[in-house]
Every structure is written in structure tokens, then in C-alpha cells.
XYZ file of C-alpha atoms in Angstrom:
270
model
C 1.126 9.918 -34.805
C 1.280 8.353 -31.766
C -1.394 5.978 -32.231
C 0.142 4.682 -35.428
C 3.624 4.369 -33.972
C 5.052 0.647 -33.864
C 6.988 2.699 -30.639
C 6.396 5.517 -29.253
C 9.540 7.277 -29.080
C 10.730 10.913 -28.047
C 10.383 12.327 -31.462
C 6.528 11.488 -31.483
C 6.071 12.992 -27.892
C 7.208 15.843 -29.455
C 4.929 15.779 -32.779
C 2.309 15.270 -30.884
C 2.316 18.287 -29.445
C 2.730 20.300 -32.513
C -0.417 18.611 -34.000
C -2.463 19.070 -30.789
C -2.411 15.735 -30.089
C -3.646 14.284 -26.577
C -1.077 12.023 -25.053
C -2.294 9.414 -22.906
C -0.317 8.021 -19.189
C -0.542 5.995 -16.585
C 1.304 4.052 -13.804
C 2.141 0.599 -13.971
C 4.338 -1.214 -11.898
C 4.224 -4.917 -13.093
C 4.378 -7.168 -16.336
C 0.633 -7.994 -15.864
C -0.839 -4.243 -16.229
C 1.907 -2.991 -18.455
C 0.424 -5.303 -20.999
C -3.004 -4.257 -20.088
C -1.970 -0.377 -20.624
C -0.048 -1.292 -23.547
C -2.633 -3.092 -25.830
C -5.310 -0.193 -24.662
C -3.022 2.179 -26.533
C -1.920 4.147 -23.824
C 1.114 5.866 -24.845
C 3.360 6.442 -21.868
C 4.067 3.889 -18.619
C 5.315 5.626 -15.825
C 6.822 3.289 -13.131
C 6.522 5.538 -10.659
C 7.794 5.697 -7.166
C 3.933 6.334 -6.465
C 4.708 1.880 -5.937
C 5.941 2.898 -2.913
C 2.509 4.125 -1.667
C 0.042 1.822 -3.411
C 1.797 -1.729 -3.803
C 4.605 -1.841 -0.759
C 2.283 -0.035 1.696
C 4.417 2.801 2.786
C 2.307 6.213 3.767
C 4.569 8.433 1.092
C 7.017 7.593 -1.785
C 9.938 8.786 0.441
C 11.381 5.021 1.556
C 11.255 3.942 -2.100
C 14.686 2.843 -3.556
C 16.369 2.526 -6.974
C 16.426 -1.339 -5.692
C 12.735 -1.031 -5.528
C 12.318 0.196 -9.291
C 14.453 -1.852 -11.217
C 12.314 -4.801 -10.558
C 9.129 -3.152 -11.230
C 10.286 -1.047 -14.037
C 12.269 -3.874 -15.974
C 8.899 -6.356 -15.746
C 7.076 -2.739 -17.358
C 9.773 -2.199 -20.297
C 9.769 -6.116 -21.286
C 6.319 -6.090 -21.236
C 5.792 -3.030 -23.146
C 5.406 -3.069 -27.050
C 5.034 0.080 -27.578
C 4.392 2.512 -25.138
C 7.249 4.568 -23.855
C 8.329 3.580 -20.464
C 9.654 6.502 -18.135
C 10.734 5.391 -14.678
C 11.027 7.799 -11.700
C 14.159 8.353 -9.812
C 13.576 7.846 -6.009
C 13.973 10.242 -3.547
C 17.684 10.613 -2.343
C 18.873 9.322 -5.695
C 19.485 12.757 -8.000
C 19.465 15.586 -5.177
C 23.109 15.670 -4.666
C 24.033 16.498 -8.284
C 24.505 15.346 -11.578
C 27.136 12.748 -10.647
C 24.879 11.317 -8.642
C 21.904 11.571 -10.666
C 23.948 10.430 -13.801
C 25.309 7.508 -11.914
C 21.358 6.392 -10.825
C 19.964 7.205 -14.483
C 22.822 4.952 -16.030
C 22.158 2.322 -13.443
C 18.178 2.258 -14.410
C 18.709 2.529 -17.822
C 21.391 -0.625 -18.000
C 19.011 -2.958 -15.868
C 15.322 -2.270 -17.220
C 15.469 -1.686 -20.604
C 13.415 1.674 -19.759
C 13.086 4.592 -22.546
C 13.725 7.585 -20.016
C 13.561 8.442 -16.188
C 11.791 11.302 -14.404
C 12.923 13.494 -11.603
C 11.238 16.518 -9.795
C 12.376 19.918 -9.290
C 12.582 23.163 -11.670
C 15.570 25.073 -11.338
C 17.185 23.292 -8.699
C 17.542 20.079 -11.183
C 18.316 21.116 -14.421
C 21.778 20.875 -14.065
C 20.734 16.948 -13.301
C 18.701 17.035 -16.610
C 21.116 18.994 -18.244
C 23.940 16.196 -17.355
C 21.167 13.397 -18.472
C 20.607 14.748 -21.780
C 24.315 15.178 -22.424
C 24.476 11.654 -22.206
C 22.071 10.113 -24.374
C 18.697 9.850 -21.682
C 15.796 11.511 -22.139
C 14.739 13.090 -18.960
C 10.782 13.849 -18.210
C 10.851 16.730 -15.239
C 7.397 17.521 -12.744
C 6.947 20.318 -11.223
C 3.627 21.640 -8.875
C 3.305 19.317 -6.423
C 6.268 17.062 -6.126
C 5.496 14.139 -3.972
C 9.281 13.724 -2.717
C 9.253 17.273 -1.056
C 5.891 16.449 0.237
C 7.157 17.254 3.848
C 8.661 20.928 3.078
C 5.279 21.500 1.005
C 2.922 20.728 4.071
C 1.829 17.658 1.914
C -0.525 17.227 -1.182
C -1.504 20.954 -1.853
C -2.378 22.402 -4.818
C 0.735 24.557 -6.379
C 0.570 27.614 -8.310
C -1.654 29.580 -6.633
C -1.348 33.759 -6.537
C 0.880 35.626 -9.526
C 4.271 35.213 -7.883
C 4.046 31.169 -7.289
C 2.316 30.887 -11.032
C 5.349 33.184 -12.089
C 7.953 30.987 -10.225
C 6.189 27.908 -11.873
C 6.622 28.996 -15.002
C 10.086 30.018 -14.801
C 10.683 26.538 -13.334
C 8.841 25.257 -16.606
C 11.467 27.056 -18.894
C 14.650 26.034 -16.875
C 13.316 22.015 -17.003
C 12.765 22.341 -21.469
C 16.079 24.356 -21.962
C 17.997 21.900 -19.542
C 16.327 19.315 -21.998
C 13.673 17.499 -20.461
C 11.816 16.034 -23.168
C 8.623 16.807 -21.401
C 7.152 17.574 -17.457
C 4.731 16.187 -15.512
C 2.802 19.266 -13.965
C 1.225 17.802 -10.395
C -2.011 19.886 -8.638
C -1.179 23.004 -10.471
C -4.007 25.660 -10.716
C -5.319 24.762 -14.824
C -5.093 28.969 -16.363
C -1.765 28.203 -14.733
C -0.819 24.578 -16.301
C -2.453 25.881 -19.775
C 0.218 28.955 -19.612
C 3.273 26.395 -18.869
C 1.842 24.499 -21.808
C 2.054 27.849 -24.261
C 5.229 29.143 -23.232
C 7.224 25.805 -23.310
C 7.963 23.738 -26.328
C 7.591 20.450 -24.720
C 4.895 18.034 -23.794
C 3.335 19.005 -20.794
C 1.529 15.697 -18.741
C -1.006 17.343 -16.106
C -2.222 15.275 -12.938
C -4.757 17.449 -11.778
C -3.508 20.609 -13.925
C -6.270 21.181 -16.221
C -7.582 20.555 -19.864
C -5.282 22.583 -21.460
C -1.613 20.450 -20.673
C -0.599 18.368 -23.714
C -1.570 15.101 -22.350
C -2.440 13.453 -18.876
C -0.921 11.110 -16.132
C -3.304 9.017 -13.675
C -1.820 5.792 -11.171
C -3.603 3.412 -12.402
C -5.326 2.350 -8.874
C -7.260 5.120 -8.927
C -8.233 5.681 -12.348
C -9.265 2.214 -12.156
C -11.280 2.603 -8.864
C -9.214 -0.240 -6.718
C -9.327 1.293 -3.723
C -12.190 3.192 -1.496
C -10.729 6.402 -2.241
C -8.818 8.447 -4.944
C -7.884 11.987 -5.095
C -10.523 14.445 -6.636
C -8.639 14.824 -9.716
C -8.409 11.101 -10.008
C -11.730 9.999 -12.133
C -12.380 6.353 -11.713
C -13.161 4.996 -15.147
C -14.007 1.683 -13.404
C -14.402 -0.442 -10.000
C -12.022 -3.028 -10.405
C -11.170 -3.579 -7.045
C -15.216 -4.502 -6.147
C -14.884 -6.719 -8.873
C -11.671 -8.405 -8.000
C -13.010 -8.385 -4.137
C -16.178 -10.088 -5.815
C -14.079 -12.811 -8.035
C -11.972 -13.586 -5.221
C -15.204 -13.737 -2.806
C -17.059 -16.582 -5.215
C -13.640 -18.376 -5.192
C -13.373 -18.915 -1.415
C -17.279 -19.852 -1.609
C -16.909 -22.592 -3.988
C -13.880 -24.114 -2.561
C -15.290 -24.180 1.072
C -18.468 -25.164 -0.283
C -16.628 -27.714 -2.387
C -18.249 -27.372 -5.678
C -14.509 -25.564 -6.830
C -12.869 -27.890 -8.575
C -15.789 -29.839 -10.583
C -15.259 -32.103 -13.284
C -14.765 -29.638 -16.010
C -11.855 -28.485 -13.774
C -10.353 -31.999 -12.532
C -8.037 -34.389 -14.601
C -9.430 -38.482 -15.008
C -7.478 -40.887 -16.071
């Protein structure tokens, strides 16, 4: 269904799961790849606050700010055609409630053009979603590893792991689908683990390295797309794009200094 959709919308999220089919995401922060994504068929864009990290050049996503993402996510959602554009809320944006939240969701929503936002947390946000949903925006959660609390977690570590943290996961799971969420990202999560969340909730579940078994899957796009010299194990690089843009933008600065760049076929006579 959501391959034939002229937009993919929440109601073909949720179809998809019931027919067991894969959904497809990625990152994109500009209008340049959105289009890219978007012609390939992918069905989601996340604008995530992962920009923070891999275009602004920050060590974490922590310093990223609503002012960041409206920018980045409204080039996405007018670029878009038909993917469904979900754009994170920063860190410091939805922790002190649903007022708050509400206020930064409405504020997103009005300026981008976006089809939902994201936020992390299990039980300690669904009063957020709960207060999203109430008013008209569809709300993806993530749970596992959650990049914003990357300091209390001891940083990127896998999530999950023993009976009691796979039971707390889950029951984090439930509280995000009954508070509304429309589906949940599920981050470095153990995949037996992941491929329980996915049976037990009705939602879409997006895993980034959870698995086989979640509903559909989430990459950024640098490192599914190999631009840099390193991306997490999870991260499969279905091509080198940065040695090729490195190599591109190598021959350019060779034929200019060597002054064969611009020839005729590239010059104007009168």
C-alpha cells in the first residue's frame, strides 16, 4: 500500500503493518536529499536532530534547537511528494510537559509543513504524546537507546539487555501506542527483544539496530550512504558517496588549476 500511495499518510503506516509490509526510513535534512529519498520510494523522512551531529558538527544532538529544525525540516516537507515527513523534537523542547511539548509540536507543525514529530521516552512522555494526539499531530515515540539521554545512559549502548530491562522496554512500548503514538522508533535494542515490542504493540515499529523482525527500518542517511570513514555496526553502507564526491570535487580543483576547466563547451562566445 505504501508503495502505491500518492502520500503516505498515517493510515497506510498502519496497513502496512497489518499486511506485513516493510516500511522504509531515512534521515534527510535538506531539499536536495529529500528529493533524492523521495523519488527512491522511501516512505518516511525523518529530520532528525541526528543534523546536529552530522551537518552542524556538534559531538551529540544535545545543542540542537527547534530554530535549528524548522529550516531543515521545512526544505524536507516542500520537497517531499510523498513520503511522510516526521521531524524530531530537540532536546529541552518536550521534557517539561505537555504544555511545553504542545507549544513546540504546534510551532513545528505551523512553520514546515511536516506530517508528524518524534520525541523519546516511554512512560515518562506519554502524557506529551497523549496531549499531541489530542490535538490533531501524530506523534512517532523511540525508545532503546535515546540519543538525548545519551549522558545518563553512559552513551551509545545497546538497550534491552537481561529480562527486567526487556520487560521495562516493553512496558515502555505499550504506554507510547496507548498514549497514541502512531508508531516508535526502537534504537540498539537486543532483536528477540525488538521482535517482541513488534508482537505485543499494534503500531509500526522502525528498528535502528533492533533486528529483522520490527515493522520497518530507520538509517541517517550519511551512513547508509557511506559519506564518512565510519558508521555504526548496524549502519550498512549501501554505497561510498563521500569517496565519490571527494573524487568529483578532486578532478574539479585539477582542471581549474590546470586550466583546462572551463573549455569551450563550457564558455559563452559572442
Amino acid at each position: 500500500m505504501t508503495e502505491t500511495a500518492k502520500r503516505v499518510r498515517v493510515h497506510h503506516l498502519q496497513a502496512a503493518k497489518a499486511r506485513g509490509e516493510r516500511l522504509t526510513m531515512l534521515t534527510a535534512y535538506d531539499a536536495v536529499t529529500a528529493r533524492i529519498f523521495d523519488d527512491a520510494g522511501v516512505d518516511m523522512l525523518l529530520v532528525g536532530d541526528s543534523i546536529g551531529n552530522t551537518m552542524h558538527g556538534h559531538r551529540t544532538t544535545l545543542p540542537v534547537t527547534v530554530e535549528d529544525m524548522i529550516p531543515a525540516a521545512r526544505a524536507v516537507a516542500g520537497a517531499a511528494q510523498r513520503a511522510f515527513v516526521v521531524v524530531d523534537l530537540p532536546f529541552g523542547s518536550y521534557e517539561a510537559g505537555p504544555t511545553q511539548a504542545l507549544e513546540t509540536a504546534v510551532r513545528i507543525m505551523k512553520a514546515t509543513g511536516a506530517d508528524a514529530v518524534k520525541l523519546e521516552g516511554g512512560r515518562r512522555s506519554a502524557a506529551q504524546i497523549r496531549a499531541l494526539t489530542d490535538a490533531g499531530i501524530p506523534v512517532v515515540g523511540h525508545l532503546g537507546y535515546t540519543p538525548q539521554s545519551e549522558n545518563l545512559l553512559g552513551g551509545p549502548r545497546v538497550q534491552g539487555r537481561g529480562d527486567e530491562a526487556a520487560a521495562e522496554l516493553s512496558t515502555d512500548a505499550v504506554a507510547v501506542a496507548d498514549a497514541g503514538a502512531v508508531a516508535v522508533v526502537l534504537e540498539m535494542v537486543p532483536a528477540p527483544v525488538a521482535a517482541r515490542v513488534t508482537e505485543i504493540v499494534a503500531i509500526p515499529t522502525i528498528g535502528i539496530g533492533a533486528g529483522t523482525e520490527c515493522d520497518g527500518q530507520v538509517l541517517v542517511w550519511v551512513d547508509m550512504a557511506g559519506m564518512g570513514d565510519w558508521s555504526p555496526r548496524f549502519a550498512k553502507r549501501f554505497g561510498e558517496v563521500g569517496a565519490a564526491l571527494r573524487a568529483a570535487a578532486t578532478a574539479y580543483v585539477d582542471e581549474v588549476r590546470a586550466r583546462t576547466f572551463p573549455d569551450d563547451e563550457h564558455s559563452f562566445r559572442s
